[in-house]
Amino acid sequence: MRVTQDVTAPDPQQPAPSPSAPWWAERVAPAAAGWAVVYGAFVLSWALGSDWGRPFGDIDVPWVLYGGLAALCAAAAVAALATVRVRPGTVRPGLAGKALWVFAAIFLTVAPGTLTLDLASVFTAHFDAIDWPPFLMKLFAVVGGALFVGAAVSYRRRLHRACGHCGRFGGGSGQRRRWEKAAGYAAVAVPTLGFALPHVLWAMDVAFGVTEKGAADLSAPDTAPALWVLALLTVAGSVLTLGLVMSWGETFPRWIPLLGGRAVPRLLAMVPPLVVAAALTPYGVLGTVAMTANVTGVHELSAERMGEMEPLGFYITYLTFAAWGATLCAAAFMYHYRTRGACAHCDGHRGLPSEESS
């Protein structure tokens, strides 16, 4: 008698198990929740009158705002803990997952405050100009933002059975490519129009966003050349940003001596934009908030701080910094997605839902 073996063909619609997750994937959400609790405790101490580590300088912040920030930290901790356990493929991204991105954006752009100015003092070795407790608190805020980014990424990957190491879903490259080009071109246009152009106008004695006296001072022979240099450097940096969306950002052009035809190191292309984005975005967001508070009468800026700039000039500058940093960050990450190689952990991993379905 002949015995046949019953072999059941695999269901092509059934997702394959996700590869093993990296070590941080299950730890980052509890770490983010713990960070939120600690930071919330500091916020409450500031509301009660403590000045240690207060990152807002000499700005008199109402206790109501401190209370709101403490409540925000509590909500962030709850959202992070809500994503610790998830059954992959059974639910759509919920409020908790989206909230993680919101909290990450707040902790990375608002909480660091004037960290950019402190870092400038560090890089120029003017350590005596740094108020160290607030400086450390601003760095602590950046750590918290990074933890919430990690928690959001880990949650999304587990939720959709994506590879825990590279995040691949198995599709969606067309949509990613469109976002990539849009982010790259925006990272070129924003600083050119929002920063370089106003500086050129000021150097030409055009009172755009400044008083007539301010325009005259800025166009003086001892000041105008510096404005032209700033404008030219900004345009040059914007042109280099195009490398994040064009082929010469992956391979050096052949006309470059010694390097022509060689592959561009990925870190060389990605790290500078991310560093600039980390410096510009918080400063731009904080400045925009401060100007809005000044215009609406919530907090009045001194005449010394305003100088010869008008609110329009400040708004253009701060909004440009915020948008410039955000688009640089987006373009750098899209470059990463486009140029990353094969993942050693999910080779042969099939049946993953596409990004369009997530």
GROMACS .gro file of C-alpha atoms in nm:
model
  358
    1MET     CA    1   0.000   0.000   0.000
    2ARG     CA    2   0.134   0.344  -0.094
    3VAL     CA    3   0.137   0.604   0.178
    4THR     CA    4   0.115   0.968   0.072
    5GLN     CA    5   0.210   1.261   0.286
    6ASP     CA    6  -0.047   1.535   0.319
    7VAL     CA    7   0.134   1.864   0.266
    8THR     CA    8  -0.063   2.182   0.322
    9ALA     CA    9   0.050   2.475   0.112
   10PRO     CA   10   0.119   2.787   0.313
   11ASP     CA   11  -0.143   3.056   0.298
   12PRO     CA   12   0.012   3.345   0.104
   13GLN     CA   13  -0.213   3.586   0.292
   14GLN     CA   14  -0.086   3.474   0.633
   15PRO     CA   15   0.195   3.701   0.757
   16ALA     CA   16   0.518   3.528   0.845
   17PRO     CA   17   0.649   3.571   1.197
   18SER     CA   18   0.848   3.886   1.243
   19PRO     CA   19   1.224   3.843   1.293
   20SER     CA   20   1.366   3.883   1.639
   21ALA     CA   21   1.354   4.239   1.764
   22PRO     CA   22   1.667   4.432   1.870
   23TRP     CA   23   1.754   4.456   2.238
   24TRP     CA   24   1.612   4.807   2.278
   25ALA     CA   25   1.269   4.743   2.125
   26GLU     CA   26   1.103   4.613   2.442
   27ARG     CA   27   1.292   4.840   2.682
   28VAL     CA   28   1.253   5.181   2.520
   29ALA     CA   29   0.884   5.238   2.605
   30PRO     CA   30   0.926   5.170   2.982
   31ALA     CA   31   1.240   5.387   2.974
   32ALA     CA   32   1.044   5.670   2.809
   33ALA     CA   33   0.770   5.640   3.072
   34GLY     CA   34   1.029   5.655   3.351
   35TRP     CA   35   1.190   5.959   3.193
   36ALA     CA   36   0.851   6.136   3.175
   37VAL     CA   37   0.790   6.073   3.545
   38VAL     CA   38   1.131   6.214   3.642
   39TYR     CA   39   1.097   6.518   3.416
   40GLY     CA   40   0.743   6.577   3.546
   41ALA     CA   41   0.880   6.580   3.901
   42PHE     CA   42   1.129   6.851   3.801
   43VAL     CA   43   0.848   7.053   3.642
   44LEU     CA   44   0.645   7.035   3.963
   45SER     CA   45   0.947   7.154   4.160
   46TRP     CA   46   0.973   7.458   3.930
   47ALA     CA   47   0.603   7.528   3.985
   48LEU     CA   48   0.668   7.526   4.361
   49GLY     CA   49   0.945   7.784   4.331
   50SER     CA   50   1.264   7.587   4.271
   51ASP     CA   51   1.507   7.736   4.018
   52TRP     CA   52   1.745   7.439   3.988
   53GLY     CA   53   1.762   7.328   3.628
   54ARG     CA   54   1.481   7.556   3.511
   55PRO     CA   55   1.550   7.574   3.135
   56PHE     CA   56   1.350   7.888   3.055
   57GLY     CA   57   1.604   8.146   3.170
   58ASP     CA   58   1.467   8.463   3.322
   59ILE     CA   59   1.123   8.419   3.166
   60ASP     CA   60   0.854   8.432   3.432
   61VAL     CA   61   0.647   8.123   3.348
   62PRO     CA   62   0.302   8.110   3.513
   63TRP     CA   63   0.248   7.814   3.745
   64VAL     CA   64  -0.051   7.713   3.531
   65LEU     CA   65   0.184   7.640   3.241
   66TYR     CA   66   0.404   7.434   3.469
   67GLY     CA   67   0.097   7.241   3.578
   68GLY     CA   68   0.004   7.180   3.217
   69LEU     CA   69   0.355   7.059   3.138
   70ALA     CA   70   0.347   6.823   3.436
   71ALA     CA   71   0.012   6.685   3.315
   72LEU     CA   72   0.165   6.642   2.972
   73CYS     CA   73   0.447   6.437   3.123
   74ALA     CA   74   0.194   6.218   3.304
   75ALA     CA   75   0.000   6.162   2.981
   76ALA     CA   76   0.327   6.081   2.802
   77ALA     CA   77   0.414   5.817   3.063
   78VAL     CA   78   0.069   5.657   3.030
   79ALA     CA   79   0.093   5.655   2.649
   80ALA     CA   80   0.437   5.493   2.659
   81LEU     CA   81   0.324   5.221   2.900
   82ALA     CA   82   0.015   5.156   2.685
   83THR     CA   83   0.240   5.049   2.397
   84VAL     CA   84   0.452   4.802   2.593
   85ARG     CA   85   0.231   4.506   2.503
   86VAL     CA   86   0.070   4.477   2.161
   87ARG     CA   87  -0.070   4.189   1.958
   88PRO     CA   88   0.078   4.235   1.610
   89GLY     CA   89  -0.161   4.252   1.319
   90THR     CA   90  -0.480   4.263   1.525
   91VAL     CA   91  -0.539   4.637   1.567
   92ARG     CA   92  -0.472   4.957   1.382
   93PRO     CA   93  -0.239   5.222   1.524
   94GLY     CA   94  -0.432   5.379   1.809
   95LEU     CA   95  -0.422   5.705   1.992
   96ALA     CA   96  -0.131   5.593   2.210
   97GLY     CA   97   0.095   5.529   1.911
   98LYS     CA   98   0.020   5.866   1.753
   99ALA     CA   99   0.060   6.038   2.090
  100LEU     CA  100   0.416   5.907   2.120
  101TRP     CA  101   0.514   6.104   1.812
  102VAL     CA  102   0.347   6.418   1.947
  103PHE     CA  103   0.527   6.388   2.280
  104ALA     CA  104   0.857   6.320   2.103
  105ALA     CA  105   0.814   6.637   1.895
  106ILE     CA  106   0.738   6.847   2.205
  107PHE     CA  107   1.030   6.712   2.406
  108LEU     CA  108   1.271   6.757   2.115
  109THR     CA  109   1.164   7.102   1.997
  110VAL     CA  110   1.015   7.290   2.294
  111ALA     CA  111   1.170   7.146   2.609
  112PRO     CA  112   1.537   7.200   2.503
  113GLY     CA  113   1.471   7.574   2.481
  114THR     CA  114   1.790   7.769   2.407
  115LEU     CA  115   2.014   7.461   2.398
  116THR     CA  116   2.153   7.581   2.063
  117LEU     CA  117   2.304   7.891   2.228
  118ASP     CA  118   2.455   7.680   2.506
  119LEU     CA  119   2.611   7.441   2.253
  120ALA     CA  120   2.758   7.739   2.070
  121SER     CA  121   2.928   7.838   2.396
  122VAL     CA  122   3.056   7.482   2.436
  123PHE     CA  123   3.199   7.467   2.083
  124THR     CA  124   3.367   7.807   2.125
  125ALA     CA  125   3.502   7.709   2.470
  126HIS     CA  126   3.312   7.989   2.647
  127PHE     CA  127   3.225   7.760   2.937
  128ASP     CA  128   3.185   8.048   3.180
  129ALA     CA  129   2.882   8.165   2.980
  130ILE     CA  130   2.692   7.842   3.047
  131ASP     CA  131   2.447   7.801   3.332
  132TRP     CA  132   2.516   7.432   3.389
  133PRO     CA  133   2.202   7.303   3.569
  134PRO     CA  134   1.964   7.436   3.297
  135PHE     CA  135   2.208   7.316   3.031
  136LEU     CA  136   2.202   6.963   3.171
  137MET     CA  137   1.823   6.978   3.197
  138LYS     CA  138   1.799   7.073   2.828
  139LEU     CA  139   2.019   6.778   2.737
  140PHE     CA  140   1.796   6.560   2.953
  141ALA     CA  141   1.497   6.681   2.750
  142VAL     CA  142   1.669   6.573   2.428
  143VAL     CA  143   1.728   6.229   2.579
  144GLY     CA  144   1.356   6.207   2.659
  145GLY     CA  145   1.258   6.306   2.307
  146ALA     CA  146   1.489   6.039   2.165
  147LEU     CA  147   1.335   5.777   2.395
  148PHE     CA  148   0.985   5.865   2.276
  149VAL     CA  149   1.097   5.845   1.913
  150GLY     CA  150   1.235   5.498   1.983
  151ALA     CA  151   0.914   5.395   2.159
  152ALA     CA  152   0.703   5.514   1.866
  153VAL     CA  153   0.922   5.334   1.612
  154SER     CA  154   0.923   5.010   1.812
  155TYR     CA  155   0.546   5.021   1.861
  156ARG     CA  156   0.478   5.073   1.492
  157ARG     CA  157   0.708   4.791   1.387
  158ARG     CA  158   0.558   4.543   1.633
  159LEU     CA  159   0.207   4.649   1.545
  160HIS     CA  160   0.250   4.579   1.175
  161ARG     CA  161   0.484   4.278   1.195
  162ALA     CA  162   0.765   4.478   1.040
  163CYS     CA  163   1.127   4.378   1.089
  164GLY     CA  164   1.232   4.497   1.433
  165HIS     CA  165   1.580   4.587   1.308
  166CYS     CA  166   1.521   4.775   0.982
  167GLY     CA  167   1.147   4.845   0.987
  168ARG     CA  168   1.081   4.708   0.639
  169PHE     CA  169   0.719   4.634   0.559
  170GLY     CA  170   0.769   4.486   0.215
  171GLY     CA  171   0.639   4.764  -0.008
  172GLY     CA  172   0.552   5.130  -0.027
  173SER     CA  173   0.872   5.248  -0.196
  174GLY     CA  174   0.685   5.467  -0.445
  175GLN     CA  175   0.518   5.672  -0.173
  176ARG     CA  176   0.843   5.704   0.018
  177ARG     CA  177   1.021   5.833  -0.293
  178ARG     CA  178   0.770   6.114  -0.341
  179TRP     CA  179   0.807   6.227   0.022
  180GLU     CA  180   1.182   6.204  -0.013
  181LYS     CA  181   1.201   6.448  -0.305
  182ALA     CA  182   0.951   6.686  -0.147
  183ALA     CA  183   1.153   6.698   0.178
  184GLY     CA  184   1.480   6.752  -0.007
  185TYR     CA  185   1.353   7.034  -0.226
  186ALA     CA  186   1.186   7.199   0.073
  187ALA     CA  187   1.516   7.184   0.265
  188VAL     CA  188   1.669   7.382  -0.022
  189ALA     CA  189   1.388   7.636  -0.071
  190VAL     CA  190   1.321   7.721   0.295
  191PRO     CA  191   1.667   7.856   0.391
  192THR     CA  192   1.717   8.021   0.052
  193LEU     CA  193   1.393   8.218   0.069
  194GLY     CA  194   1.359   8.253   0.447
  195PHE     CA  195   1.720   8.326   0.547
  196ALA     CA  196   1.945   8.408   0.252
  197LEU     CA  197   1.699   8.641   0.075
  198PRO     CA  198   1.621   8.860   0.382
  199HIS     CA  199   1.993   8.896   0.453
  200VAL     CA  200   2.052   9.009   0.094
  201LEU     CA  201   1.771   9.263   0.127
  202TRP     CA  202   1.915   9.396   0.453
  203ALA     CA  203   2.260   9.426   0.296
  204MET     CA  204   2.094   9.633   0.019
  205ASP     CA  205   1.935   9.871   0.274
  206VAL     CA  206   1.582   9.731   0.231
  207ALA     CA  207   1.377   9.764   0.550
  208PHE     CA  208   1.219   9.420   0.531
  209GLY     CA  209   1.122   9.310   0.881
  210VAL     CA  210   1.348   9.572   1.037
  211THR     CA  211   1.319   9.943   1.108
  212GLU     CA  212   1.465  10.204   0.875
  213LYS     CA  213   1.748  10.258   1.122
  214GLY     CA  214   1.807   9.883   1.140
  215ALA     CA  215   1.828   9.858   0.762
  216ALA     CA  216   2.076  10.144   0.752
  217ASP     CA  217   2.292   9.980   1.019
  218LEU     CA  218   2.285   9.642   0.847
  219SER     CA  219   2.378   9.787   0.509
  220ALA     CA  220   2.673   9.981   0.649
  221PRO     CA  221   3.012   9.906   0.486
  222ASP     CA  222   3.139   9.724   0.795
  223THR     CA  223   2.824   9.504   0.824
  224ALA     CA  224   2.694   9.435   0.474
  225PRO     CA  225   2.984   9.205   0.368
  226ALA     CA  226   2.908   8.971   0.658
  227LEU     CA  227   2.543   8.951   0.548
  228TRP     CA  228   2.647   8.866   0.192
  229VAL     CA  229   2.878   8.592   0.323
  230LEU     CA  230   2.597   8.448   0.538
  231ALA     CA  231   2.362   8.449   0.241
  232LEU     CA  232   2.615   8.280   0.012
  233LEU     CA  233   2.703   8.016   0.271
  234THR     CA  234   2.334   7.944   0.322
  235VAL     CA  235   2.277   7.897  -0.052
  236ALA     CA  236   2.587   7.676  -0.076
  237GLY     CA  237   2.462   7.462   0.211
  238SER     CA  238   2.123   7.437   0.046
  239VAL     CA  239   2.281   7.315  -0.277
  240LEU     CA  240   2.468   7.046  -0.084
  241THR     CA  241   2.136   6.940   0.065
  242LEU     CA  242   2.028   6.836  -0.284
  243GLY     CA  243   2.270   6.547  -0.248
  244LEU     CA  244   2.018   6.383  -0.017
  245VAL     CA  245   1.775   6.341  -0.307
  246MET     CA  246   2.005   6.317  -0.610
  247SER     CA  247   2.245   6.052  -0.736
  248TRP     CA  248   2.561   6.252  -0.659
  249GLY     CA  249   2.468   6.221  -0.292
  250GLU     CA  250   2.544   5.850  -0.322
  251THR     CA  251   2.846   5.860  -0.557
  252PHE     CA  252   3.102   6.141  -0.576
  253PRO     CA  253   3.098   6.312  -0.920
  254ARG     CA  254   3.390   6.200  -1.135
  255TRP     CA  255   3.530   6.553  -1.167
  256ILE     CA  256   3.622   6.556  -0.795
  257PRO     CA  257   3.992   6.464  -0.761
  258LEU     CA  258   4.073   6.139  -0.578
  259LEU     CA  259   3.710   6.084  -0.473
  260GLY     CA  260   3.537   6.086  -0.813
  261GLY     CA  261   3.333   5.773  -0.875
  262ARG     CA  262   3.359   5.646  -0.518
  263ALA     CA  263   3.061   5.586  -0.294
  264VAL     CA  264   2.972   5.867  -0.054
  265PRO     CA  265   2.994   5.745   0.308
  266ARG     CA  266   2.638   5.733   0.438
  267LEU     CA  267   2.730   5.893   0.770
  268LEU     CA  268   2.901   6.180   0.589
  269ALA     CA  269   2.576   6.252   0.407
  270MET     CA  270   2.340   6.200   0.702
  271VAL     CA  271   2.512   6.323   1.019
  272PRO     CA  272   2.571   6.693   0.927
  273PRO     CA  273   2.205   6.754   0.826
  274LEU     CA  274   2.082   6.582   1.141
  275VAL     CA  275   2.316   6.786   1.362
  276VAL     CA  276   2.206   7.110   1.196
  277ALA     CA  277   1.841   7.005   1.228
  278ALA     CA  278   1.885   6.930   1.598
  279ALA     CA  279   2.036   7.276   1.650
  280LEU     CA  280   1.793   7.480   1.440
  281THR     CA  281   1.454   7.326   1.515
  282PRO     CA  282   1.431   7.386   1.893
  283TYR     CA  283   1.565   7.739   1.855
  284GLY     CA  284   1.315   7.815   1.581
  285VAL     CA  285   1.021   7.671   1.772
  286LEU     CA  286   1.112   7.850   2.097
  287GLY     CA  287   1.161   8.180   1.915
  288THR     CA  288   0.827   8.146   1.738
  289VAL     CA  289   0.653   8.077   2.068
  290ALA     CA  290   0.826   8.376   2.231
  291MET     CA  291   0.728   8.609   1.947
  292THR     CA  292   0.369   8.486   1.956
  293ALA     CA  293   0.359   8.550   2.331
  294ASN     CA  294   0.497   8.901   2.272
  295VAL     CA  295   0.250   8.986   1.995
  296THR     CA  296  -0.049   8.856   2.191
  297GLY     CA  297   0.060   9.029   2.512
  298VAL     CA  298   0.114   8.711   2.714
  299HIS     CA  299   0.480   8.797   2.768
  300GLU     CA  300   0.639   9.124   2.659
  301LEU     CA  301   0.993   9.120   2.525
  302SER     CA  302   1.218   9.406   2.627
  303ALA     CA  303   1.317   9.676   2.380
  304GLU     CA  304   1.677   9.560   2.422
  305ARG     CA  305   1.587   9.213   2.296
  306MET     CA  306   1.379   9.345   2.008
  307GLY     CA  307   1.651   9.586   1.897
  308GLU     CA  308   1.586   9.722   1.550
  309MET     CA  309   1.401   9.407   1.442
  310GLU     CA  310   1.027   9.414   1.393
  311PRO     CA  311   0.801   9.118   1.477
  312LEU     CA  312   0.786   9.025   1.107
  313GLY     CA  313   1.163   8.991   1.090
  314PHE     CA  314   1.172   8.771   1.398
  315TYR     CA  315   0.885   8.557   1.271
  316ILE     CA  316   1.053   8.500   0.935
  317THR     CA  317   1.380   8.406   1.104
  318TYR     CA  318   1.237   8.172   1.366
  319LEU     CA  319   0.986   8.003   1.135
  320THR     CA  320   1.266   7.952   0.883
  321PHE     CA  321   1.486   7.786   1.147
  322ALA     CA  322   1.204   7.556   1.257
  323ALA     CA  323   1.103   7.457   0.903
  324TRP     CA  324   1.465   7.430   0.789
  325GLY     CA  325   1.547   7.188   1.070
  326ALA     CA  326   1.234   6.979   1.014
  327THR     CA  327   1.287   6.943   0.639
  328LEU     CA  328   1.657   6.865   0.683
  329CYS     CA  329   1.571   6.591   0.930
  330ALA     CA  330   1.308   6.446   0.696
  331ALA     CA  331   1.543   6.453   0.395
  332ALA     CA  332   1.822   6.284   0.592
  333PHE     CA  333   1.594   6.002   0.706
  334MET     CA  334   1.459   5.953   0.354
  335TYR     CA  335   1.820   5.929   0.236
  336HIS     CA  336   1.875   5.660   0.496
  337TYR     CA  337   1.576   5.461   0.375
  338ARG     CA  338   1.686   5.487   0.012
  339THR     CA  339   2.051   5.394   0.062
  340ARG     CA  340   2.038   5.129   0.333
  341GLY     CA  341   2.150   4.784   0.225
  342ALA     CA  342   1.991   4.446   0.276
  343CYS     CA  343   1.895   4.363   0.633
  344ALA     CA  344   2.073   4.061   0.777
  345HIS     CA  345   1.777   3.991   1.008
  346CYS     CA  346   1.487   3.984   0.763
  347ASP     CA  347   1.639   3.840   0.444
  348GLY     CA  348   1.375   3.609   0.305
  349HIS     CA  349   1.112   3.751   0.539
  350ARG     CA  350   0.801   3.764   0.323
  351GLY     CA  351   0.433   3.834   0.354
  352LEU     CA  352   0.469   4.157   0.545
  353PRO     CA  353   0.191   4.412   0.507
  354SER     CA  354   0.285   4.705   0.287
  355GLU     CA  355   0.322   5.056   0.418
  356GLU     CA  356   0.014   5.160   0.222
  357SER     CA  357  -0.194   4.912   0.423
  358SER     CA  358  -0.056   5.045   0.750
   0.00000   0.00000   0.00000
